[in-house]
mmCIF file of C-alpha atoms in Angstrom:
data_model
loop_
_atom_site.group_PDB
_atom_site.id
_atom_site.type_symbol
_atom_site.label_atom_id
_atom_site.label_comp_id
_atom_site.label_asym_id
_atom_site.label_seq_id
_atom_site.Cartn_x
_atom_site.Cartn_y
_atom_site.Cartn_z
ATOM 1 C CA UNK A 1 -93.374 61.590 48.428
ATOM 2 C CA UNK A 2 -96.496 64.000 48.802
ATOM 3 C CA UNK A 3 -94.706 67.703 48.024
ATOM 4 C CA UNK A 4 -96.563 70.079 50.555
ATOM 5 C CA UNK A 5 -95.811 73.624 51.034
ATOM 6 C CA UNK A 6 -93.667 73.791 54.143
ATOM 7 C CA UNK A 7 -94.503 77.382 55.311
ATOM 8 C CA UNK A 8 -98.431 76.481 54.825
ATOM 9 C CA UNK A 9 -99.489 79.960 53.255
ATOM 10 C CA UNK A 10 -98.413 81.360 50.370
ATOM 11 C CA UNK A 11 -96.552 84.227 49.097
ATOM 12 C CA UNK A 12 -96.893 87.544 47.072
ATOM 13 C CA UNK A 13 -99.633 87.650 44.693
ATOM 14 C CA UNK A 14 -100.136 83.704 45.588
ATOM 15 C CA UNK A 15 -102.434 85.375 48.090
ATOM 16 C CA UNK A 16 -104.545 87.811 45.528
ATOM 17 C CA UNK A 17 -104.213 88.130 41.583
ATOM 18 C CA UNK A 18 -101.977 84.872 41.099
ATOM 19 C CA UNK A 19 -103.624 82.098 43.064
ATOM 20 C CA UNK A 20 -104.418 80.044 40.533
ATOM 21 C CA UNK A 21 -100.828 79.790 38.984
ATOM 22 C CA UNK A 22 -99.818 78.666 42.528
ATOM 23 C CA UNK A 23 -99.466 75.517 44.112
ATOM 24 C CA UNK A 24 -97.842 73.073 46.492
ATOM 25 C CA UNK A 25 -94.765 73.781 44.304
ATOM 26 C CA UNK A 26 -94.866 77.169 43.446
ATOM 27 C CA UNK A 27 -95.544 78.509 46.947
ATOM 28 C CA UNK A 28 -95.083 82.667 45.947
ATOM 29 C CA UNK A 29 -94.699 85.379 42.767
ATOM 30 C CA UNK A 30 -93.394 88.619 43.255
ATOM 31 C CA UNK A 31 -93.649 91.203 40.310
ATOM 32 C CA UNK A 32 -91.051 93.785 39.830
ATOM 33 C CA UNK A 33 -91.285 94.082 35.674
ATOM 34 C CA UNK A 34 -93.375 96.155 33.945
ATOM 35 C CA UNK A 35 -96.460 96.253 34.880
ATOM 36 C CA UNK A 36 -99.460 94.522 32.917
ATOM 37 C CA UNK A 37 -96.482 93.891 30.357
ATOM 38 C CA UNK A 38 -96.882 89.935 31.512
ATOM 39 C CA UNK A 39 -99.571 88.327 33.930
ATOM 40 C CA UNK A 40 -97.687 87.495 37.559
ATOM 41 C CA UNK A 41 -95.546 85.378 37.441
ATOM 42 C CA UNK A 42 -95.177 84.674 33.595
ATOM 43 C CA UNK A 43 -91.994 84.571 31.853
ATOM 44 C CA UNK A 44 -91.827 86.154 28.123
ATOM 45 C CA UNK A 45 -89.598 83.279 26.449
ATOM 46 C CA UNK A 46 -90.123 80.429 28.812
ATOM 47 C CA UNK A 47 -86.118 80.960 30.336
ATOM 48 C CA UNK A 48 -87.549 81.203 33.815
ATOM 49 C CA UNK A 49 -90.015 78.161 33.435
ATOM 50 C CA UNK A 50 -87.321 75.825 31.884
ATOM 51 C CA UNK A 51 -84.720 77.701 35.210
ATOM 52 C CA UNK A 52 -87.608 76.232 37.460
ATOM 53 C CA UNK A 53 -87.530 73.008 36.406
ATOM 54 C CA UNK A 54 -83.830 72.533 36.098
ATOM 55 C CA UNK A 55 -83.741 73.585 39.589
ATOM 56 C CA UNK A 56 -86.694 72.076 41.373
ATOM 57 C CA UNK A 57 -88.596 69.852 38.556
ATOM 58 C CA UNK A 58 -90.693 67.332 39.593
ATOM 59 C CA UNK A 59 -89.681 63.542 39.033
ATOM 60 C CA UNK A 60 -91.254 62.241 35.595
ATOM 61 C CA UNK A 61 -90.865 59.202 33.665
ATOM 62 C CA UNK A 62 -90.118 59.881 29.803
ATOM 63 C CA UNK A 63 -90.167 56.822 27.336
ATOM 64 C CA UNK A 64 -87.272 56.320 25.049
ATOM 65 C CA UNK A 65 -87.722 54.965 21.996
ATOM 66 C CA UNK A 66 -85.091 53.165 19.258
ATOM 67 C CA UNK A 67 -86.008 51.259 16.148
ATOM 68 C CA UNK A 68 -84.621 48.342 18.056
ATOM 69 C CA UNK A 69 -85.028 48.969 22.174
ATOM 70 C CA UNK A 70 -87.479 51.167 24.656
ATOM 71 C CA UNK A 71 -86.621 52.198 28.335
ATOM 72 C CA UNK A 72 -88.202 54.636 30.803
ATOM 73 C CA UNK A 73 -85.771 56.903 31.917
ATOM 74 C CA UNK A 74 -86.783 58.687 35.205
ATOM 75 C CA UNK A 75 -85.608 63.120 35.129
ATOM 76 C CA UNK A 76 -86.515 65.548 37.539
ATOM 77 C CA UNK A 77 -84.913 68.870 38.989
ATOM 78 C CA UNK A 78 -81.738 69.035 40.904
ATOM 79 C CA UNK A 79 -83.948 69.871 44.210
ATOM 80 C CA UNK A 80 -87.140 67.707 43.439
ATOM 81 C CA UNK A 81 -88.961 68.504 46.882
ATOM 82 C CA UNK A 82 -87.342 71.847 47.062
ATOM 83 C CA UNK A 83 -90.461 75.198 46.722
ATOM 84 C CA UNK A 84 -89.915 78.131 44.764
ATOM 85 C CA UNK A 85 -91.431 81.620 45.309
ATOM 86 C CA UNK A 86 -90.544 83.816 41.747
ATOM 87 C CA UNK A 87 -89.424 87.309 41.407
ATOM 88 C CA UNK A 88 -89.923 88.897 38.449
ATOM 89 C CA UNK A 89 -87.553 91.449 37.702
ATOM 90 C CA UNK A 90 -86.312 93.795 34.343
ATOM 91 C CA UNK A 91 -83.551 92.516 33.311
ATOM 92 C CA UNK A 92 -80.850 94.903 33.445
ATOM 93 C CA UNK A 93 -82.538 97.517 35.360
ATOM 94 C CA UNK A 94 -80.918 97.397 38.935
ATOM 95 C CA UNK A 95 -83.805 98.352 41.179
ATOM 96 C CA UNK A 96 -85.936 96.014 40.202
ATOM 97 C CA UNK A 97 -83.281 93.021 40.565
ATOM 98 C CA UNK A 98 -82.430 94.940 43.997
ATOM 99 C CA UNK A 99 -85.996 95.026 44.735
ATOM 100 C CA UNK A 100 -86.682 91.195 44.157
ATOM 101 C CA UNK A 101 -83.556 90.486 45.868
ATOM 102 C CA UNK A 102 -84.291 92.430 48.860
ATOM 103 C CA UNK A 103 -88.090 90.270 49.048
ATOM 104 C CA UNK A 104 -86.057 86.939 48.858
ATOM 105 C CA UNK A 105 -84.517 87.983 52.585
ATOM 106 C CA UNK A 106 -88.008 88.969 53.509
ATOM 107 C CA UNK A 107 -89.379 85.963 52.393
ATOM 108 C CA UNK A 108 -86.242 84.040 54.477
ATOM 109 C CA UNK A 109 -85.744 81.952 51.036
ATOM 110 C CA UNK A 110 -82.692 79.633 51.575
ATOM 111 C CA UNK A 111 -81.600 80.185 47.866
ATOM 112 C CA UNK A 112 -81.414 82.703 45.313
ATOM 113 C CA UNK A 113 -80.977 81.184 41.868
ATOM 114 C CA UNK A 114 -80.266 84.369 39.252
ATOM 115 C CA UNK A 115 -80.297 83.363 35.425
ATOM 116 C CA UNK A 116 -80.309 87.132 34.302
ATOM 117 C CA UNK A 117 -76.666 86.225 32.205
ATOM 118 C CA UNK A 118 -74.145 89.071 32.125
ATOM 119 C CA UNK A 119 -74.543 91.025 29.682
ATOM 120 C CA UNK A 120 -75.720 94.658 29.384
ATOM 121 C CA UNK A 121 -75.614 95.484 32.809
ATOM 122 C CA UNK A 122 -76.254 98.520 33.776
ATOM 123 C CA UNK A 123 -75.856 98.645 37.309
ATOM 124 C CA UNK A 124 -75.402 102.414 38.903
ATOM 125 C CA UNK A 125 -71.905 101.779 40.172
ATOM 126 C CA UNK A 126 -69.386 98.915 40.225
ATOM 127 C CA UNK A 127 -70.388 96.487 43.096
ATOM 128 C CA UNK A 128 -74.045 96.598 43.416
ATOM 129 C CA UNK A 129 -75.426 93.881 42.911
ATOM 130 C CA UNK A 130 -72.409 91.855 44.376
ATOM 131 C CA UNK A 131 -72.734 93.413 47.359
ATOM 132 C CA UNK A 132 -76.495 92.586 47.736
ATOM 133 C CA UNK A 133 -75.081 89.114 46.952
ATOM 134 C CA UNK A 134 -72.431 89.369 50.023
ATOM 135 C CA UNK A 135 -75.304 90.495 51.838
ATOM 136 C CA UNK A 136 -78.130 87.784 51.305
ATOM 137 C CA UNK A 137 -74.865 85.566 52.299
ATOM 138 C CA UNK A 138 -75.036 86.997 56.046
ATOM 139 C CA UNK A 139 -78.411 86.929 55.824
ATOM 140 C CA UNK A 140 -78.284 82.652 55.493
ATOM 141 C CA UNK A 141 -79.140 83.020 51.695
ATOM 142 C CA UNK A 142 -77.192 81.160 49.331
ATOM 143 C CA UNK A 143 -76.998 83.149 45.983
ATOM 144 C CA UNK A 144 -76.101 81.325 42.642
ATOM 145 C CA UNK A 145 -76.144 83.023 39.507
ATOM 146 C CA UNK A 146 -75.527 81.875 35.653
ATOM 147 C CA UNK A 147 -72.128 82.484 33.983
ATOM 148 C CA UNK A 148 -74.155 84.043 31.249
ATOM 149 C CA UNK A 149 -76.509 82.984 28.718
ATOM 150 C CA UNK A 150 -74.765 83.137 25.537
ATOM 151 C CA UNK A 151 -73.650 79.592 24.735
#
């Protein structure tokens, strides 16, 4: 399998400041954090890299080793050929999260994978963001999000 970028352009700041982060894989970056606090489309702690690859990794062999025995045991993502365009958003801070959001339905994503975790949310009423959730589901957007992050 030869991964290609379906849409054949890219997205965001795939086009200008981020192109060479980009690829057949990574097909768009959106910033919404702070800006110049991070180049495009960086994450601070490697969460949203290691996210990525659970999601979408590539296939890759990785050698075993025992004292005794060796075997090549084949990983990759749950979505191997699968792109991903990346928002960047502040965590906690809802317009940026509604911002990105709103770009994944401009960008006609099919999924939405949020790994954000629940805690400290500060969201300026009850319902927000799971109403921009119920809405990227009429939109044909599947959102998934983490049941938190803390073990």
């Amino acid at each position: 399998y030869r991964h290609q970028n379906p849409r054949g352009e890219r997205l965001g700041l795939c086009l200008t400041t981020a192109a060479d982060r980009c690829n057949n894989k990574l097909i768009g970056i959106h910033d919404f954090g702070e800006p110049g606090e991070l180049p495009p489309g960086a994450d601070r702690d490697g969460h949203g890299t290691a996210v990525a690859s659970l999601a979408a990794g590539n296939p890759a062999g990785h050698l075993q080793q025992t004292p005794t025995n060796s075997a090549t045991i084949q990983i990759s993502g749950m979505a191997p050929r699968a792109n991903l365009v990346s928002y960047q958003a502040i965590h906690g801070f809802p317009g940026s999260i509604m911002a990105a959001l709103d770009q994944a339905v401009l960008d006609r994503v099919d999924i939405v994978n949020m790994s954000f975790g629940l805690t400290n949310r500060r969201y300026s009423s009850v319902g927000t963001l799971e109403q921009a959730l119920l809405q990227m589901r009429e939109a044909g957007i599947l959102p998934v999000a983490s049941a938190g992050n803390l073990g």
